Amino acid sequence: MKILAELNKRGDNFNQELDFVFANVVMALIADTMLVWLPAPRATFSTKAAAVNQSALSKWLKSCPDNAFQVVPASQARFTVAQRSGAVFRNGAKLLGVGFGSSLFGVGLTNAITSIKQILDPEFQPLNKPQGVLATSAAYGSYMAWSSNLRYQIIAGVVEERGIEKLFHGNQAICGVLSLAVRTSNTFLGSSMWIDYLRLIGLQKSPADH
């Protein structure tokens, strides 16, 4: 789906921008892997000491919902506006770090491969100038913090919890298929918007510049 989005946005320039495509796909795959791994339960040691040292902010963030629009069961206390806002902040901070780190690796790897090719073959001419590692990493981190984050909040809390799950309550098969379709579409949209964002801030050429 990510490659399809790249092909759709780059069109006739796809082959000329394969280095950008490679970097973007690597970045996205690393980011997806990290986002799956981060929430996974891990063994902790010295739990008593950790609980004592836990900051008030950390405790408060843990009290926030999974997403800003999360449905609250009748038996549970309602989340405050501050807690719902905290869900956006917490997820945004996580995505900022994940985006920056995955881009640092993805763009760095792409530039390294290009440099090795030039060393091994002096006649090799890269299709594009090397991307700025720090600038692209900062851009990807910020993009994930606002765009990916807000799309996640809306899809998880509004589309799925308040839409699909209410309309098809009790039918897990339909809910699963519709959620998969929505999230797949979101992946395509996010990949396309990332290319537009890079062009908007001048980190990659627009089709008119070729």
Short mmCIF file of N, CA and C in Angstrom, two decimals, residues 88-199:
data_model
loop_
_atom_site.label_atom_id
_atom_site.label_comp_id
_atom_site.label_asym_id
_atom_site.label_seq_id
_atom_site.Cartn_x
_atom_site.Cartn_y
_atom_site.Cartn_z
N VAL A 88 -4.00 13.02 23.16
CA VAL A 88 -3.43 13.56 21.92
C VAL A 88 -1.95 13.90 22.14
N PHE A 89 -1.66 14.54 23.26
CA PHE A 89 -0.28 14.95 23.56
C PHE A 89 0.62 13.73 23.73
N ARG A 90 0.16 12.74 24.50
CA ARG A 90 0.98 11.54 24.77
C ARG A 90 1.29 10.80 23.48
N ASN A 91 0.27 10.60 22.65
CA ASN A 91 0.48 9.88 21.40
C ASN A 91 1.36 10.69 20.44
N GLY A 92 1.16 12.00 20.45
CA GLY A 92 1.96 12.86 19.58
C GLY A 92 3.43 12.82 19.95
N ALA A 93 3.72 12.83 21.25
CA ALA A 93 5.11 12.78 21.71
C ALA A 93 5.77 11.46 21.31
N LYS A 94 5.02 10.37 21.43
CA LYS A 94 5.54 9.06 21.05
C LYS A 94 5.82 9.01 19.55
N LEU A 95 4.87 9.52 18.76
CA LEU A 95 5.03 9.49 17.31
C LEU A 95 6.15 10.41 16.84
N LEU A 96 6.36 11.50 17.55
CA LEU A 96 7.46 12.41 17.22
C LEU A 96 8.80 11.67 17.33
N GLY A 97 8.98 10.95 18.43
CA GLY A 97 10.23 10.21 18.64
C GLY A 97 10.38 9.06 17.65
N VAL A 98 9.29 8.34 17.41
CA VAL A 98 9.33 7.21 16.47
C VAL A 98 9.63 7.71 15.05
N GLY A 99 8.98 8.79 14.65
CA GLY A 99 9.19 9.34 13.32
C GLY A 99 10.61 9.82 13.12
N PHE A 100 11.13 10.53 14.10
CA PHE A 100 12.51 11.05 14.00
C PHE A 100 13.51 9.90 13.91
N GLY A 101 13.35 8.90 14.78
CA GLY A 101 14.28 7.78 14.81
C GLY A 101 14.24 6.92 13.56
N SER A 102 13.03 6.63 13.05
CA SER A 102 12.92 5.79 11.86
C SER A 102 13.45 6.51 10.63
N SER A 103 13.23 7.82 10.55
CA SER A 103 13.75 8.59 9.42
C SER A 103 15.27 8.70 9.49
N LEU A 104 15.79 8.85 10.67
CA LEU A 104 17.24 8.93 10.85
C LEU A 104 17.90 7.69 10.25
N PHE A 105 17.30 6.53 10.51
CA PHE A 105 17.84 5.28 9.98
C PHE A 105 17.57 5.14 8.48
N GLY A 106 16.32 5.39 8.06
CA GLY A 106 15.93 5.19 6.67
C GLY A 106 16.68 6.09 5.70
N VAL A 107 16.74 7.38 6.00
CA VAL A 107 17.44 8.32 5.13
C VAL A 107 18.95 8.10 5.21
N GLY A 108 19.44 7.83 6.41
CA GLY A 108 20.87 7.56 6.57
C GLY A 108 21.29 6.34 5.77
N LEU A 109 20.47 5.30 5.78
CA LEU A 109 20.77 4.08 5.03
C LEU A 109 20.77 4.35 3.52
N THR A 110 19.77 5.11 3.06
CA THR A 110 19.70 5.44 1.64
C THR A 110 20.92 6.23 1.18
N ASN A 111 21.30 7.23 1.97
CA ASN A 111 22.47 8.04 1.62
C ASN A 111 23.75 7.21 1.65
N ALA A 112 23.83 6.28 2.61
CA ALA A 112 25.03 5.43 2.71
C ALA A 112 25.14 4.51 1.49
N ILE A 113 24.02 3.94 1.07
CA ILE A 113 24.03 3.06 -0.11
C ILE A 113 24.46 3.84 -1.36
N THR A 114 23.94 5.07 -1.48
CA THR A 114 24.31 5.91 -2.63
C THR A 114 25.81 6.22 -2.61
N SER A 115 26.34 6.53 -1.42
CA SER A 115 27.77 6.84 -1.30
C SER A 115 28.63 5.63 -1.65
N ILE A 116 28.22 4.45 -1.20
CA ILE A 116 28.98 3.22 -1.51
C ILE A 116 28.97 2.96 -3.01
N LYS A 117 27.83 3.18 -3.65
CA LYS A 117 27.74 3.00 -5.10
C LYS A 117 28.72 3.93 -5.82
N GLN A 118 28.81 5.17 -5.35
CA GLN A 118 29.71 6.14 -5.98
C GLN A 118 31.18 5.75 -5.80
N ILE A 119 31.48 5.15 -4.64
CA ILE A 119 32.86 4.71 -4.38
C ILE A 119 33.21 3.53 -5.27
N LEU A 120 32.29 2.57 -5.39
CA LEU A 120 32.53 1.37 -6.19
C LEU A 120 32.49 1.65 -7.69
N ASP A 121 31.66 2.62 -8.07
CA ASP A 121 31.54 2.96 -9.49
C ASP A 121 31.64 4.48 -9.64
N PRO A 122 32.83 5.00 -9.92
CA PRO A 122 33.03 6.45 -10.04
C PRO A 122 32.16 7.11 -11.10
N GLU A 123 31.67 6.33 -12.07
CA GLU A 123 30.84 6.88 -13.13
C GLU A 123 29.36 6.94 -12.74
N PHE A 124 29.02 6.33 -11.60
CA PHE A 124 27.63 6.33 -11.15
C PHE A 124 27.20 7.75 -10.74
N GLN A 125 26.08 8.18 -11.28
CA GLN A 125 25.53 9.49 -10.95
C GLN A 125 24.17 9.31 -10.27
N PRO A 126 24.05 9.70 -9.00
CA PRO A 126 22.76 9.54 -8.31
C PRO A 126 21.67 10.36 -8.99
N LEU A 127 20.45 9.84 -8.94
CA LEU A 127 19.34 10.52 -9.59
C LEU A 127 18.98 11.83 -8.91
N ASN A 128 19.21 11.89 -7.60
CA ASN A 128 18.87 13.08 -6.83
C ASN A 128 19.97 13.38 -5.82
N LYS A 129 19.98 14.60 -5.35
CA LYS A 129 20.92 14.96 -4.29
C LYS A 129 20.55 14.21 -3.02
N PRO A 130 21.56 13.84 -2.19
CA PRO A 130 21.25 13.15 -0.93
C PRO A 130 20.31 13.98 -0.07
N GLN A 131 19.39 13.32 0.58
CA GLN A 131 18.47 14.03 1.47
C GLN A 131 19.19 14.44 2.75
N GLY A 132 18.81 15.57 3.29
CA GLY A 132 19.36 15.98 4.58
C GLY A 132 18.80 15.09 5.67
N VAL A 133 19.68 14.37 6.36
CA VAL A 133 19.22 13.38 7.35
C VAL A 133 18.47 14.05 8.49
N LEU A 134 19.05 15.06 9.10
CA LEU A 134 18.41 15.71 10.26
C LEU A 134 17.15 16.47 9.86
N ALA A 135 17.21 17.17 8.72
CA ALA A 135 16.04 17.95 8.28
C ALA A 135 14.86 17.03 7.97
N THR A 136 15.13 15.93 7.26
CA THR A 136 14.07 14.99 6.91
C THR A 136 13.54 14.28 8.16
N SER A 137 14.44 13.95 9.08
CA SER A 137 14.03 13.29 10.32
C SER A 137 13.13 14.19 11.16
N ALA A 138 13.50 15.46 11.24
CA ALA A 138 12.68 16.42 11.99
C ALA A 138 11.32 16.59 11.32
N ALA A 139 11.32 16.60 9.98
CA ALA A 139 10.07 16.74 9.24
C ALA A 139 9.17 15.52 9.45
N TYR A 140 9.75 14.31 9.40
CA TYR A 140 8.96 13.10 9.56
C TYR A 140 8.42 12.99 10.99
N GLY A 141 9.25 13.37 11.96
CA GLY A 141 8.79 13.34 13.34
C GLY A 141 7.62 14.28 13.55
N SER A 142 7.73 15.50 13.03
CA SER A 142 6.65 16.48 13.19
C SER A 142 5.40 16.05 12.42
N TYR A 143 5.60 15.46 11.23
CA TYR A 143 4.47 14.99 10.43
C TYR A 143 3.69 13.90 11.17
N MET A 144 4.42 12.95 11.76
CA MET A 144 3.75 11.88 12.50
C MET A 144 3.07 12.40 13.75
N ALA A 145 3.68 13.42 14.38
CA ALA A 145 3.13 13.97 15.62
C ALA A 145 1.78 14.65 15.40
N TRP A 146 1.62 15.30 14.22
CA TRP A 146 0.33 15.99 14.01
C TRP A 146 -0.58 15.25 13.03
N SER A 147 -0.07 14.87 11.87
CA SER A 147 -0.94 14.24 10.88
C SER A 147 -1.31 12.80 11.25
N SER A 148 -0.29 11.96 11.45
CA SER A 148 -0.56 10.56 11.81
C SER A 148 -1.33 10.48 13.12
N ASN A 149 -0.97 11.33 14.07
CA ASN A 149 -1.60 11.32 15.38
C ASN A 149 -3.08 11.67 15.28
N LEU A 150 -3.41 12.77 14.60
CA LEU A 150 -4.80 13.20 14.51
C LEU A 150 -5.65 12.21 13.72
N ARG A 151 -5.07 11.63 12.66
CA ARG A 151 -5.81 10.62 11.89
C ARG A 151 -6.09 9.39 12.74
N TYR A 152 -5.10 9.01 13.58
CA TYR A 152 -5.30 7.86 14.48
C TYR A 152 -6.42 8.16 15.47
N GLN A 153 -6.41 9.35 16.06
CA GLN A 153 -7.43 9.72 17.06
C GLN A 153 -8.83 9.62 16.46
N ILE A 154 -8.98 10.12 15.24
CA ILE A 154 -10.30 10.14 14.59
C ILE A 154 -10.73 8.73 14.18
N ILE A 155 -9.80 7.97 13.61
CA ILE A 155 -10.16 6.62 13.15
C ILE A 155 -10.49 5.71 14.32
N ALA A 156 -9.62 5.70 15.34
CA ALA A 156 -9.83 4.80 16.48
C ALA A 156 -11.06 5.19 17.30
N GLY A 157 -11.21 6.49 17.58
CA GLY A 157 -12.28 6.92 18.47
C GLY A 157 -13.61 7.22 17.82
N VAL A 158 -13.58 7.81 16.62
CA VAL A 158 -14.82 8.21 15.96
C VAL A 158 -15.30 7.16 14.96
N VAL A 159 -14.44 6.84 13.98
CA VAL A 159 -14.84 5.92 12.91
C VAL A 159 -15.09 4.51 13.45
N GLU A 160 -14.15 3.99 14.25
CA GLU A 160 -14.28 2.60 14.71
C GLU A 160 -15.19 2.48 15.94
N GLU A 161 -14.82 3.15 17.05
CA GLU A 161 -15.59 2.98 18.29
C GLU A 161 -17.01 3.52 18.20
N ARG A 162 -17.14 4.74 17.67
CA ARG A 162 -18.46 5.39 17.66
C ARG A 162 -19.23 5.14 16.36
N GLY A 163 -18.56 4.57 15.37
CA GLY A 163 -19.21 4.32 14.09
C GLY A 163 -19.39 2.84 13.81
N ILE A 164 -18.32 2.19 13.39
CA ILE A 164 -18.38 0.78 12.98
C ILE A 164 -18.89 -0.12 14.10
N GLU A 165 -18.31 0.02 15.29
CA GLU A 165 -18.66 -0.89 16.39
C GLU A 165 -20.10 -0.71 16.87
N LYS A 166 -20.64 0.51 16.73
CA LYS A 166 -22.04 0.74 17.14
C LYS A 166 -23.00 0.26 16.06
N LEU A 167 -22.64 0.50 14.80
CA LEU A 167 -23.53 0.10 13.70
C LEU A 167 -23.60 -1.42 13.55
N PHE A 168 -22.45 -2.10 13.79
CA PHE A 168 -22.38 -3.54 13.59
C PHE A 168 -22.04 -4.26 14.89
N HIS A 169 -22.63 -3.80 15.98
CA HIS A 169 -22.37 -4.37 17.30
C HIS A 169 -22.67 -5.86 17.33
N GLY A 170 -21.69 -6.64 17.80
CA GLY A 170 -21.89 -8.08 17.90
C GLY A 170 -21.44 -8.85 16.68
N ASN A 171 -21.17 -8.15 15.59
CA ASN A 171 -20.71 -8.83 14.37
C ASN A 171 -19.22 -8.52 14.18
N GLN A 172 -18.41 -9.32 14.84
CA GLN A 172 -16.97 -9.07 14.84
C GLN A 172 -16.35 -9.20 13.45
N ALA A 173 -16.89 -10.07 12.62
CA ALA A 173 -16.32 -10.28 11.29
C ALA A 173 -16.44 -9.01 10.45
N ILE A 174 -17.64 -8.42 10.43
CA ILE A 174 -17.85 -7.20 9.65
C ILE A 174 -17.02 -6.05 10.22
N CYS A 175 -17.01 -5.94 11.54
CA CYS A 175 -16.22 -4.89 12.19
C CYS A 175 -14.74 -5.01 11.82
N GLY A 176 -14.25 -6.24 11.81
CA GLY A 176 -12.85 -6.47 11.48
C GLY A 176 -12.53 -6.10 10.04
N VAL A 177 -13.42 -6.47 9.12
CA VAL A 177 -13.20 -6.18 7.70
C VAL A 177 -13.24 -4.66 7.45
N LEU A 178 -14.23 -4.00 8.04
CA LEU A 178 -14.36 -2.56 7.86
C LEU A 178 -13.19 -1.80 8.48
N SER A 179 -12.74 -2.25 9.66
CA SER A 179 -11.58 -1.61 10.31
C SER A 179 -10.33 -1.78 9.46
N LEU A 180 -10.16 -2.96 8.89
CA LEU A 180 -9.01 -3.21 8.02
C LEU A 180 -9.05 -2.30 6.80
N ALA A 181 -10.25 -2.14 6.22
CA ALA A 181 -10.40 -1.28 5.04
C ALA A 181 -10.08 0.17 5.38
N VAL A 182 -10.58 0.61 6.53
CA VAL A 182 -10.35 2.00 6.94
C VAL A 182 -8.88 2.25 7.21
N ARG A 183 -8.24 1.33 7.92
CA ARG A 183 -6.82 1.51 8.27
C ARG A 183 -5.92 1.38 7.04
N THR A 184 -6.30 0.52 6.11
CA THR A 184 -5.52 0.41 4.87
C THR A 184 -5.62 1.70 4.06
N SER A 185 -6.83 2.25 4.00
CA SER A 185 -7.04 3.53 3.31
C SER A 185 -6.25 4.64 3.99
N ASN A 186 -6.20 4.59 5.31
CA ASN A 186 -5.45 5.59 6.06
C ASN A 186 -3.95 5.50 5.77
N THR A 187 -3.45 4.27 5.61
CA THR A 187 -2.04 4.09 5.26
C THR A 187 -1.73 4.72 3.90
N PHE A 188 -2.62 4.50 2.94
CA PHE A 188 -2.45 5.07 1.61
C PHE A 188 -2.51 6.60 1.68
N LEU A 189 -3.48 7.12 2.41
CA LEU A 189 -3.63 8.57 2.55
C LEU A 189 -2.41 9.18 3.24
N GLY A 190 -1.97 8.54 4.32
CA GLY A 190 -0.83 9.06 5.07
C GLY A 190 0.44 9.09 4.24
N SER A 191 0.69 8.04 3.45
CA SER A 191 1.87 7.98 2.60
C SER A 191 1.81 9.07 1.52
N SER A 192 0.63 9.30 0.97
CA SER A 192 0.47 10.33 -0.05
C SER A 192 0.67 11.72 0.54
N MET A 193 0.10 11.96 1.71
CA MET A 193 0.23 13.26 2.35
C MET A 193 1.67 13.56 2.75
N TRP A 194 2.41 12.51 3.12
CA TRP A 194 3.82 12.69 3.49
C TRP A 194 4.62 13.22 2.31
N ILE A 195 4.37 12.70 1.12
CA ILE A 195 5.07 13.19 -0.07
C ILE A 195 4.70 14.65 -0.34
N ASP A 196 3.42 14.97 -0.21
CA ASP A 196 2.98 16.36 -0.40
C ASP A 196 3.64 17.28 0.62
N TYR A 197 3.76 16.81 1.85
CA TYR A 197 4.37 17.61 2.92
C TYR A 197 5.85 17.87 2.63
N LEU A 198 6.56 16.84 2.16
CA LEU A 198 7.97 17.01 1.81
C LEU A 198 8.14 18.04 0.70
N ARG A 199 7.25 17.99 -0.28
CA ARG A 199 7.32 18.95 -1.39
C ARG A 199 6.95 20.35 -0.92
#
